[in-house]
Coordinates of C-alpha atoms in Angstrom, one line a residue:
X8 CA 0.0 0.0 -0.1
X9 CA 2.8 2.4 0.9
X10 CA 4.6 1.7 -2.4
X11 CA 1.2 2.3 -4.4
X12 CA 0.9 5.6 -2.6
X13 CA 4.3 6.5 -3.2
X14 CA 3.9 5.7 -6.8
X15 CA 0.7 7.5 -7.2
X16 CA 2.2 10.7 -5.5
X17 CA 5.2 10.6 -7.8
X18 CA 3.3 9.8 -11.0
X19 CA -0.2 11.2 -10.7
X20 CA -0.9 10.7 -14.5
X21 CA -1.3 6.9 -13.6
X22 CA -4.9 6.1 -13.0
X23 CA -6.1 3.7 -10.3
X24 CA -6.6 0.9 -12.8
X25 CA -3.3 1.4 -14.3
X26 CA -1.7 1.3 -11.0
X27 CA -3.3 -1.8 -10.0
X28 CA -2.4 -3.3 -13.1
X29 CA 1.4 -2.3 -12.6
X30 CA 1.5 -3.5 -8.9
X31 CA -1.2 -6.2 -8.5
X32 CA -2.4 -6.6 -5.0
X33 CA -2.0 -10.5 -4.9
X34 CA 1.4 -10.7 -6.6
X35 CA 4.5 -11.0 -4.9
X36 CA 6.6 -8.0 -5.0
X37 CA 10.4 -8.2 -4.0
X38 CA 12.3 -5.4 -2.4
X39 CA 16.0 -5.6 -3.2
X40 CA 18.6 -3.2 -1.7
X41 CA 21.8 -2.8 -3.5
X42 CA 24.8 -0.9 -3.1
X43 CA 26.8 0.7 -5.9
X44 CA 30.5 0.8 -6.1
X45 CA 30.5 4.3 -4.9
X46 CA 28.6 3.2 -1.9
X47 CA 25.2 4.6 -2.9
X48 CA 22.1 2.6 -1.4
X49 CA 19.6 2.0 -3.9
X50 CA 16.2 0.0 -3.5
X51 CA 14.7 -2.0 -6.3
X52 CA 11.0 -3.1 -6.4
X53 CA 11.0 -6.2 -8.6
X54 CA 7.9 -8.0 -9.9
X55 CA 8.2 -11.1 -11.9
X56 CA 12.0 -10.7 -12.2
X57 CA 11.7 -7.3 -13.8
X58 CA 12.7 -4.2 -11.8
X59 CA 9.8 -1.7 -12.0
X60 CA 11.0 1.2 -9.8
X61 CA 14.3 2.2 -8.0
X62 CA 14.6 4.4 -5.3
X63 CA 17.5 6.9 -4.9
X64 CA 17.9 9.3 -2.2
X65 CA 14.1 8.9 -1.3
X66 CA 13.0 9.4 -4.8
X67 CA 11.3 7.1 -6.9
X68 CA 12.3 6.5 -10.7
X69 CA 10.7 4.2 -13.2
X70 CA 12.9 1.6 -15.3
X71 CA 12.6 1.2 -18.9
X72 CA 10.4 -1.8 -18.4
X73 CA 7.7 0.4 -16.8
X74 CA 8.1 3.1 -19.4
X75 CA 7.7 0.5 -22.4
X76 CA 4.2 -0.2 -20.9
X77 CA 3.3 3.4 -20.2
X78 CA 5.5 5.5 -22.6
X79 CA 3.7 8.7 -21.6
X80 CA 4.3 8.4 -18.0
X81 CA 7.2 10.9 -18.0
X82 CA 8.0 14.2 -20.0
X83 CA 10.0 12.9 -23.0
X84 CA 13.0 14.3 -24.9
X85 CA 14.0 12.8 -28.3
X86 CA 17.2 12.2 -29.8
X87 CA 18.9 10.5 -32.8
X88 CA 19.6 6.7 -32.6
X89 CA 23.5 7.1 -32.7
X90 CA 23.4 9.1 -29.5
X91 CA 21.9 6.3 -27.5
X92 CA 25.4 4.5 -27.9
X93 CA 26.8 7.5 -26.0
X94 CA 24.3 7.4 -23.3
X95 CA 24.8 3.9 -22.7
X96 CA 28.5 4.5 -22.5
X97 CA 28.1 7.0 -19.7
X98 CA 27.3 10.4 -21.1
X99 CA 24.4 12.7 -20.3
X100 CA 22.2 14.3 -23.0
X101 CA 23.3 17.4 -24.1
X102 CA 20.8 20.0 -25.6
X103 CA 22.4 20.3 -28.9
X104 CA 21.5 16.6 -29.4
X105 CA 17.7 17.1 -28.5
X106 CA 15.3 16.8 -31.5
X107 CA 12.7 19.4 -31.0
X108 CA 9.2 18.4 -32.2
X109 CA 6.7 20.7 -33.9
X110 CA 4.9 20.9 -30.3
X111 CA 8.2 22.3 -28.9
X112 CA 9.9 21.2 -25.7
X113 CA 8.2 19.2 -23.0
X114 CA 7.4 21.5 -20.0
X115 CA 9.8 20.5 -17.1
X116 CA 11.5 22.2 -14.3
X117 CA 15.0 21.6 -12.9
X118 CA 15.3 18.1 -11.6
X119 CA 12.1 16.8 -12.9
X120 CA 12.1 13.1 -13.8
X121 CA 12.2 12.6 -17.5
X122 CA 12.6 10.0 -20.2
X123 CA 14.8 9.9 -23.5
X124 CA 13.5 8.4 -26.7
X125 CA 15.0 8.1 -30.1
X126 CA 13.5 9.5 -33.4
X127 CA 11.0 6.9 -35.1
X128 CA 10.4 5.0 -31.8
X129 CA 8.4 6.3 -28.9
X130 CA 9.8 3.6 -26.5
X131 CA 12.0 5.3 -23.9
X132 CA 15.4 4.1 -23.7
X133 CA 16.9 6.2 -20.9
X134 CA 15.7 7.7 -17.5
X135 CA 17.0 10.8 -15.8
X136 CA 16.5 14.3 -14.4
X137 CA 16.3 17.6 -16.3
X138 CA 19.5 19.5 -15.7
X139 CA 17.7 23.0 -16.4
X140 CA 14.0 23.9 -16.8
X141 CA 12.5 24.1 -20.3
X142 CA 12.6 28.0 -20.1
X143 CA 16.4 27.9 -19.4
X144 CA 17.0 25.5 -22.2
X145 CA 15.3 27.8 -24.8
X146 CA 17.2 31.0 -23.1
X147 CA 20.5 29.0 -23.3
X148 CA 19.9 28.6 -27.0
X149 CA 19.7 24.9 -26.7
X150 CA 23.3 24.5 -25.6
X151 CA 24.7 22.9 -22.4
X152 CA 23.6 19.8 -20.4
X153 CA 19.8 18.7 -20.9
X154 CA 19.2 15.5 -19.1
X155 CA 21.3 13.9 -16.3
X156 CA 21.0 10.2 -17.2
X157 CA 20.5 7.8 -14.3
X158 CA 19.5 4.6 -16.2
X159 CA 19.5 3.2 -19.7
X160 CA 18.3 0.4 -21.8
X161 CA 21.3 -2.3 -21.9
X162 CA 22.7 -1.2 -18.4
X163 CA 23.0 -3.4 -15.4
X164 CA 19.6 -2.5 -14.0
X165 CA 18.1 -3.5 -17.4
X166 CA 20.3 -6.7 -17.1
X167 CA 18.8 -7.5 -13.8
X168 CA 15.3 -8.1 -15.6
X169 CA 14.5 -10.3 -18.4
X170 CA 16.8 -8.4 -20.9
X171 CA 13.9 -7.8 -23.3
X172 CA 14.3 -5.2 -26.1
X173 CA 12.3 -2.1 -26.4
X174 CA 8.8 -2.4 -28.3
X175 CA 8.5 -0.8 -31.6
X176 CA 6.1 2.3 -31.0
X177 CA 6.1 4.4 -34.4
X178 CA 6.6 8.1 -33.9
X179 CA 4.3 10.1 -36.1
X180 CA 6.9 13.1 -36.3
X181 CA 10.0 11.1 -37.1
X182 CA 10.2 12.6 -40.5
X183 CA 11.5 16.1 -41.2
X184 CA 12.5 16.9 -37.7
X185 CA 14.8 19.7 -36.8
X186 CA 17.5 19.8 -34.5
X187 CA 17.5 23.5 -32.8
X188 CA 15.2 24.5 -35.8
X189 CA 17.7 23.4 -38.5
X190 CA 16.9 20.7 -40.9
X191 CA 18.9 17.4 -39.8
X192 CA 20.0 14.8 -42.4
X193 CA 21.3 11.4 -41.6
X194 CA 24.6 10.9 -43.4
X195 CA 27.9 9.5 -42.4
X196 CA 29.1 12.6 -40.9
X197 CA 26.3 12.2 -38.2
X198 CA 28.7 10.5 -36.0
X199 CA 30.9 13.7 -35.8
X200 CA 27.6 15.6 -34.9
X201 CA 26.9 13.1 -32.2
X202 CA 30.3 13.7 -30.8
X203 CA 29.2 17.4 -30.4
X204 CA 25.8 16.4 -28.9
X205 CA 26.8 14.4 -26.0
X206 CA 29.6 14.9 -23.3
X207 CA 31.9 12.2 -22.4
X208 CA 32.6 12.7 -18.7
X209 CA 35.9 11.8 -17.2
X210 CA 34.2 10.5 -14.2
X211 CA 31.1 8.1 -14.2
X212 CA 27.8 9.8 -14.1
X213 CA 25.6 9.6 -11.1
X214 CA 23.4 6.8 -12.8
X215 CA 26.5 4.6 -12.9
X216 CA 26.1 4.4 -9.3
X217 CA 22.9 2.6 -9.8
X218 CA 23.7 0.6 -12.8
X219 CA 27.4 0.2 -12.9
X220 CA 29.3 -0.1 -16.0
X221 CA 27.0 0.0 -19.0
X222 CA 27.2 -2.1 -22.2
X223 CA 28.1 0.3 -25.1
X224 CA 27.6 0.2 -28.9
X225 CA 24.1 -1.1 -29.0
X226 CA 21.5 -0.4 -31.5
X227 CA 18.2 -2.3 -31.3
X228 CA 17.0 -3.6 -34.5
X229 CA 13.8 -1.8 -34.5
X230 CA 15.8 1.5 -34.2
X231 CA 18.3 0.3 -36.8
X232 CA 15.5 -0.4 -39.1
X233 CA 14.1 3.1 -38.9
X234 CA 17.5 4.7 -39.3
X235 CA 18.0 2.5 -42.3
X236 CA 14.8 4.0 -43.9
X237 CA 16.0 7.4 -43.0
X238 CA 19.4 6.5 -44.5
X239 CA 17.7 5.4 -47.8
X240 CA 15.9 8.7 -48.2
X241 CA 19.2 10.4 -47.8
X242 CA 21.0 8.0 -50.1
X243 CA 21.4 10.3 -53.1
X244 CA 23.4 12.8 -50.9
X245 CA 25.4 10.2 -49.4
X246 CA 26.6 8.9 -52.8
X247 CA 27.2 12.7 -54.0
X248 CA 29.5 13.2 -50.9
X249 CA 31.2 9.7 -51.0
X250 CA 31.7 8.9 -54.6
X251 CA 35.0 7.2 -53.7
X252 CA 33.1 4.8 -51.5
X253 CA 29.9 4.3 -53.0
X254 CA 28.8 3.4 -56.6
X255 CA 26.8 5.9 -58.6
X256 CA 23.0 5.1 -59.1
X257 CA 23.8 4.8 -63.0
X258 CA 26.4 2.1 -62.8
X259 CA 24.4 0.0 -60.0
X260 CA 21.2 0.2 -62.4
X261 CA 23.5 -1.0 -65.2
X262 CA 24.9 -3.8 -63.0
X263 CA 21.5 -4.9 -61.8
X264 CA 20.2 -5.2 -65.5
X265 CA 23.4 -7.2 -66.4
X266 CA 23.0 -9.6 -63.4
X267 CA 19.2 -9.8 -64.2
X268 CA 19.7 -10.7 -67.8
X269 CA 22.5 -13.1 -67.0
X270 CA 20.4 -14.9 -64.4
X271 CA 17.6 -15.2 -66.9
X272 CA 19.7 -16.5 -69.7
X273 CA 21.8 -19.0 -67.8
X274 CA 20.3 -19.7 -64.5
X275 CA 16.6 -19.8 -64.7
X276 CA 14.8 -22.7 -66.2
X277 CA 11.2 -23.0 -67.3
X278 CA 10.5 -25.8 -65.1
X279 CA 11.5 -23.4 -62.0
X280 CA 8.5 -21.1 -62.7
X281 CA 6.8 -19.7 -60.8
X282 CA 10.0 -18.6 -58.9
X283 CA 9.9 -16.4 -55.8
X284 CA 11.4 -13.0 -56.5
X285 CA 13.5 -13.4 -53.3
X286 CA 14.8 -16.8 -54.4
X287 CA 15.6 -15.3 -57.9
X288 CA 17.6 -12.5 -56.3
X289 CA 19.3 -14.6 -53.7
X290 CA 20.2 -17.8 -55.7
X291 CA 20.5 -16.2 -59.2
X292 CA 21.2 -12.7 -59.5
X293 CA 23.9 -12.6 -56.6
X294 CA 25.7 -15.6 -58.2
X295 CA 25.9 -13.5 -61.4
X296 CA 27.5 -10.6 -60.0
X297 CA 31.1 -10.1 -61.5
X298 CA 34.1 -10.5 -59.2
X299 CA 35.2 -7.3 -57.4
X300 CA 31.7 -5.7 -57.6
X301 CA 28.9 -5.7 -55.0
X302 CA 25.2 -6.0 -56.0
X303 CA 23.2 -3.7 -53.7
X304 CA 19.7 -2.8 -54.8
X305 CA 19.6 -0.1 -52.1
X306 CA 22.3 1.9 -53.8
X307 CA 20.5 1.7 -57.3
X308 CA 17.4 4.3 -58.3
X309 CA 15.0 1.5 -57.7
X310 CA 15.7 1.0 -53.9
X311 CA 13.5 -2.2 -53.8
X312 CA 13.6 -5.4 -55.6
X313 CA 9.8 -5.1 -56.2
X314 CA 10.3 -1.8 -58.1
X315 CA 13.2 -3.1 -60.4
X316 CA 11.0 -6.1 -61.4
X317 CA 8.2 -3.8 -62.0
X318 CA 10.4 -1.8 -64.4
X319 CA 11.6 -5.1 -66.1
X320 CA 8.1 -6.0 -66.6
X321 CA 6.5 -2.7 -67.8
X322 CA 9.5 -1.1 -69.6
X323 CA 11.4 -4.1 -70.9
X324 CA 8.7 -6.8 -71.2
X325 CA 11.1 -9.4 -69.9
X326 CA 9.2 -11.0 -67.2
X327 CA 5.9 -11.1 -65.6
X328 CA 5.3 -10.8 -61.9
X329 CA 2.3 -11.8 -59.9
X330 CA 1.3 -11.8 -56.2
X331 CA 0.3 -15.6 -55.9
X332 CA 0.0 -15.4 -52.0
X333 CA -0.7 -12.3 -50.0
X334 CA 2.5 -10.2 -49.7
X335 CA 4.7 -12.6 -51.6
X336 CA 5.6 -12.1 -55.2
X337 CA 6.7 -14.6 -57.9
X338 CA 8.0 -14.5 -61.4
X339 CA 5.5 -16.5 -63.3
X340 CA 6.5 -15.8 -67.0
X341 CA 9.8 -15.1 -68.8
X342 CA 9.8 -13.8 -72.5
X343 CA 12.6 -16.0 -73.6
X344 CA 12.3 -14.6 -77.1
X345 CA 12.7 -10.9 -76.1
X346 CA 15.2 -9.3 -78.4
X347 CA 17.2 -7.8 -75.4
X348 CA 17.4 -11.1 -73.7
X349 CA 18.4 -13.0 -76.9
X350 CA 21.1 -10.4 -77.7
X351 CA 22.6 -10.4 -74.3
X352 CA 26.0 -12.2 -74.3
X353 CA 26.9 -13.9 -71.1
X354 CA 30.3 -12.6 -69.5
X355 CA 33.0 -15.3 -69.7
X356 CA 33.9 -14.8 -66.1
X357 CA 33.2 -17.7 -63.9
X358 CA 30.5 -17.3 -61.1
X359 CA 31.7 -15.8 -58.0
X360 CA 29.8 -15.2 -54.9
X361 CA 31.0 -13.1 -52.1
X362 CA 32.3 -15.0 -49.0
X363 CA 33.2 -13.6 -45.7
X364 CA 36.8 -11.9 -45.8
X365 CA 38.8 -10.4 -43.0
X366 CA 39.4 -7.2 -44.6
X367 CA 35.9 -6.2 -45.4
X368 CA 37.0 -5.6 -49.0
X369 CA 36.0 -7.4 -52.1
X370 CA 37.5 -10.7 -51.8
X371 CA 41.4 -10.0 -51.8
X372 CA 41.8 -12.0 -48.8
X373 CA 40.2 -15.4 -48.3
X374 CA 39.2 -16.7 -45.0
X375 CA 41.4 -19.7 -44.0
X376 CA 39.7 -21.7 -40.9
X377 CA 42.0 -22.5 -38.0
X378 CA 43.2 -25.8 -36.9
X379 CA 41.5 -27.0 -33.7
X380 CA 42.9 -29.7 -31.4
X381 CA 41.4 -31.2 -28.4
X382 CA 44.0 -31.2 -25.4
X383 CA 43.9 -32.5 -21.8
X384 CA 45.4 -31.1 -18.6
X385 CA 46.8 -33.1 -15.8
X386 CA 44.5 -32.8 -12.8
X387 CA 45.6 -32.9 -9.1
X388 CA 43.8 -36.3 -8.8
X389 CA 45.8 -37.8 -11.8
X390 CA 49.3 -36.3 -10.8
X391 CA 50.7 -39.4 -9.3
X392 CA 49.8 -41.3 -12.5
X393 CA 52.0 -39.1 -14.6
X394 CA 54.8 -38.5 -12.1
X395 CA 57.1 -41.0 -13.8
X396 CA 56.8 -39.1 -17.1
X397 CA 57.7 -35.9 -15.2
X398 CA 54.3 -34.4 -16.0
X399 CA 53.0 -32.2 -13.1
X400 CA 49.5 -30.7 -12.4
X401 CA 48.5 -28.3 -15.2
X402 CA 50.6 -29.9 -17.9
X403 CA 48.8 -29.8 -21.3
X404 CA 48.9 -33.0 -23.4
X405 CA 47.4 -34.5 -26.6
X406 CA 45.4 -37.7 -26.2
X407 CA 47.8 -39.8 -28.0
X408 CA 50.5 -38.5 -25.4
X409 CA 48.3 -39.4 -22.6
X410 CA 47.8 -43.0 -23.9
X411 CA 51.6 -43.3 -24.4
X412 CA 52.2 -42.3 -20.8
X413 CA 49.6 -44.6 -19.2
X414 CA 50.8 -47.4 -21.4
X415 CA 54.4 -47.0 -20.3
X416 CA 53.2 -46.8 -16.7
X417 CA 51.2 -50.1 -17.0
X418 CA 54.2 -51.9 -18.6
X419 CA 56.8 -50.5 -16.1
X420 CA 54.8 -51.6 -13.1
X421 CA 53.9 -55.1 -14.9
X422 CA 50.2 -54.6 -14.6
X423 CA 49.2 -56.4 -17.8
X424 CA 46.9 -59.2 -16.7
X425 CA 49.0 -62.5 -17.4
X426 CA 45.8 -64.5 -18.3
X427 CA 44.0 -61.7 -20.4
X428 CA 46.2 -59.2 -21.9
X429 CA 43.0 -57.2 -22.8
X430 CA 42.9 -56.2 -19.0
X431 CA 45.1 -54.2 -16.6
X432 CA 45.4 -55.0 -13.0
X433 CA 44.5 -52.1 -10.6
X434 CA 47.2 -51.1 -8.3
X435 CA 46.8 -48.5 -5.3
X436 CA 47.8 -45.6 -7.6
X437 CA 45.4 -46.4 -10.5
X438 CA 42.7 -47.1 -7.8
X439 CA 43.1 -43.7 -6.3
X440 CA 43.2 -42.0 -9.6
X441 CA 40.5 -43.7 -11.7
X442 CA 38.1 -45.5 -9.5
X443 CA 35.1 -44.3 -7.5
X444 CA 34.8 -45.0 -3.7
X445 CA 32.2 -47.6 -4.4
X446 CA 34.4 -49.5 -6.8
X447 CA 37.5 -49.8 -4.6
X448 CA 36.5 -53.3 -3.3
X449 CA 34.9 -54.4 -6.3
X450 CA 37.0 -53.5 -9.4
X451 CA 40.3 -55.4 -9.6
X452 CA 41.0 -54.8 -13.3
X453 CA 40.2 -52.6 -16.3
X454 CA 40.1 -53.0 -19.9
X455 CA 42.5 -51.0 -21.9
X456 CA 39.9 -48.8 -23.7
X457 CA 38.2 -48.4 -20.2
X458 CA 41.4 -47.3 -18.6
X459 CA 42.1 -44.8 -21.4
X460 CA 38.6 -43.2 -21.4
X461 CA 38.7 -43.0 -17.5
X462 CA 42.0 -41.1 -17.6
X463 CA 40.9 -38.8 -20.1
X464 CA 37.5 -38.3 -18.5
X465 CA 39.3 -37.1 -15.2
X466 CA 41.5 -34.8 -16.9
X467 CA 40.6 -31.1 -17.5
X468 CA 39.7 -30.8 -21.2
X469 CA 41.4 -28.0 -23.2
X470 CA 41.7 -27.0 -26.7
X471 CA 44.3 -25.4 -29.0
X472 CA 43.5 -23.0 -31.9
X473 CA 46.3 -22.4 -34.7
X474 CA 45.4 -19.6 -37.2
X475 CA 47.7 -19.7 -40.2
X476 CA 50.7 -17.6 -39.6
X477 CA 50.0 -17.1 -35.9
X478 CA 51.2 -18.6 -32.4
X479 CA 49.0 -21.4 -31.1
X480 CA 46.3 -20.5 -28.6
X481 CA 45.5 -22.6 -25.8
X482 CA 42.5 -22.4 -23.6
X483 CA 40.9 -24.5 -20.8
X484 CA 37.3 -26.0 -21.4
X485 CA 35.3 -26.8 -24.5
X486 CA 35.5 -24.6 -27.6
X487 CA 32.3 -22.8 -28.1
X488 CA 30.5 -23.6 -31.3
X489 CA 29.0 -20.8 -33.6
X490 CA 25.6 -20.3 -32.1
X491 CA 22.7 -19.6 -34.6
X492 CA 19.3 -19.0 -33.3
X493 CA 16.0 -17.2 -34.3
X494 CA 14.3 -15.0 -31.8
X495 CA 11.0 -13.2 -32.0
X496 CA 10.7 -9.4 -31.9
X497 CA 7.3 -8.2 -31.5
X498 CA 4.2 -10.0 -32.5
X499 CA 5.4 -11.1 -36.1
X500 CA 8.9 -10.2 -36.5
X501 CA 11.9 -12.6 -36.3
X502 CA 15.6 -11.9 -36.2
X503 CA 18.3 -14.2 -36.6
X504 CA 21.2 -14.2 -33.9
X505 CA 24.8 -15.3 -34.5
X506 CA 27.3 -15.7 -31.7
X507 CA 31.0 -16.8 -31.2
X508 CA 32.2 -16.0 -34.7
X509 CA 35.3 -14.4 -33.2
X510 CA 36.5 -17.9 -31.8
X511 CA 37.0 -18.9 -35.4
X512 CA 38.7 -15.8 -36.6
X513 CA 35.6 -14.4 -38.2
X514 CA 35.1 -10.7 -38.2
X515 CA 31.2 -10.2 -37.1
X516 CA 31.1 -7.1 -39.1
X517 CA 32.3 -8.7 -42.2
X518 CA 30.0 -11.6 -41.9
X519 CA 27.1 -9.2 -41.2
X520 CA 28.0 -7.1 -44.4
X521 CA 28.1 -10.4 -46.4
X522 CA 24.6 -11.7 -45.0
X523 CA 23.2 -8.2 -45.5
X524 CA 24.2 -8.3 -49.2
X525 CA 23.1 -11.9 -49.6
X526 CA 19.6 -11.7 -48.1
X527 CA 19.0 -7.9 -48.6
X528 CA 17.9 -7.5 -45.1
X529 CA 19.2 -5.2 -42.4
X530 CA 21.8 -6.2 -39.9
X531 CA 23.1 -4.8 -36.5
X532 CA 26.0 -5.6 -34.3
X533 CA 25.6 -5.8 -30.5
X534 CA 27.8 -6.3 -27.7
X535 CA 27.1 -9.5 -25.7
X536 CA 26.3 -8.4 -21.9
X537 CA 28.9 -10.1 -19.7
X538 CA 30.9 -11.4 -22.7
X539 CA 34.3 -9.2 -23.1
X540 CA 35.3 -8.5 -26.7
X541 CA 32.3 -10.5 -28.2
X542 CA 29.8 -9.2 -30.6
X543 CA 26.3 -10.7 -31.6
X544 CA 25.2 -10.3 -35.2
X545 CA 21.5 -9.8 -35.6
X546 CA 19.9 -10.0 -39.0
X547 CA 16.3 -9.4 -39.9
X548 CA 14.1 -12.5 -40.7
X549 CA 14.8 -16.2 -40.1
X550 CA 18.1 -16.8 -42.1
X551 CA 19.5 -20.0 -40.5
X552 CA 19.8 -21.5 -43.9
X553 CA 21.5 -18.8 -45.5
X554 CA 23.9 -18.3 -42.5
X555 CA 24.8 -22.0 -42.7
X556 CA 25.3 -21.7 -46.4
X557 CA 27.5 -18.8 -46.1
X558 CA 29.7 -20.2 -43.2
X559 CA 30.1 -23.7 -44.9
X560 CA 30.4 -22.2 -48.5

């Protein structure tokens, strides 16, 4: 009751029904007291493993989990998606980074609790207090500190919960926004603007006394998708400014047409029709792309595959495209007698498809997989068995070396059974090293295979990874396989998650780029909470089959 009263007093906009839904009467609510590294005491109110509110210096603040359910609970300041990385990394929100909506700034006073969202998504990603009032923000010319951040999406307080991502809540004013009254366009120079919009502090912000070290470098897929759409609209400007990096639209249009005609003439068979347009692009057009070039529809004047095929149908009369099932287009007919198709000559260059490369370039350096060997470390229990071979605890051996040492020990101590040489007699040392206590009085001999398997089973498993031209790397435990899984985002969206690429010398950024080109879907890199120097590749859609083909191809 006291908590409900405190919440109601702190957030009067919550109705009685919403309050009851947020803090049900019959549900068990846990109160957790934590201490930050600076010694500040913070009280968490946790329901169903998710922290709902935290209390700092006798003041209640909602977590992002609450704000995702009630996004209008607090006054909200908006900023650009790249700024989120800086907030997560420990910065406060500076006024030059605030995106002012058509309705103006929210009405806040100094120290009022407020939230931060990003353009194109109303789901809050940070909680803090206003550094100055709205009137002061305007009088300062929108310069200086705007919001003192206490808690963000992807920090340790968020990680205390179920680690879910922010929902996608479309923002009606996401287009044509102005930063301090000036038109803002998303281009590759935006990172420089972000540096000016946020202030990296030498000391951790007050919020880090609550959440500890935050995970940085994260952009949720829903945010990345919106930024990608904005990036598409600014594509022409980007190409104009970065001609050395991006292929002009005319050249990309010509490359598209070349790959399209090449695929129709040498790849597609009449028996394959009707053929899904996505399959046609992925399996046929990409494989027809010449070596050293990258086929990217988003860099063409068409922007989308559907528009390109529509042009091929209406202007060139090469194919007929039809929507056989709702939202899914297929090529149902090809005009094999079309003069343009018949006159097209297939390039002599052999088919080349892009594979992951380490330099992120266009195939100059091929990926060479490492050589992986399973090793075994001598444990304290087995040390007496290896003493004769001068192998102490912690010595790392290959399985063949273990077999040789055990064989020499058996022969040296004359433990081979005289009646049946397939068995080895158990002496006190072997008994202590290899037998369970319950077997001491029962087991008098073991088969050779059983002897070896018990020895290896009681040793610490290790592994060695050798990359071409590099010194061997030895580590304890099992080597982690590349983990590929599909997760749901929202009601009907799926994303494919790929982990542990670094273990095998694969650059996650290069793999993400190769996948993005292959399946024409947006991708994003995310740091893995609790895993140092490891990055998760997230790509839109269920792409397990394509990921497998890319990695095994």
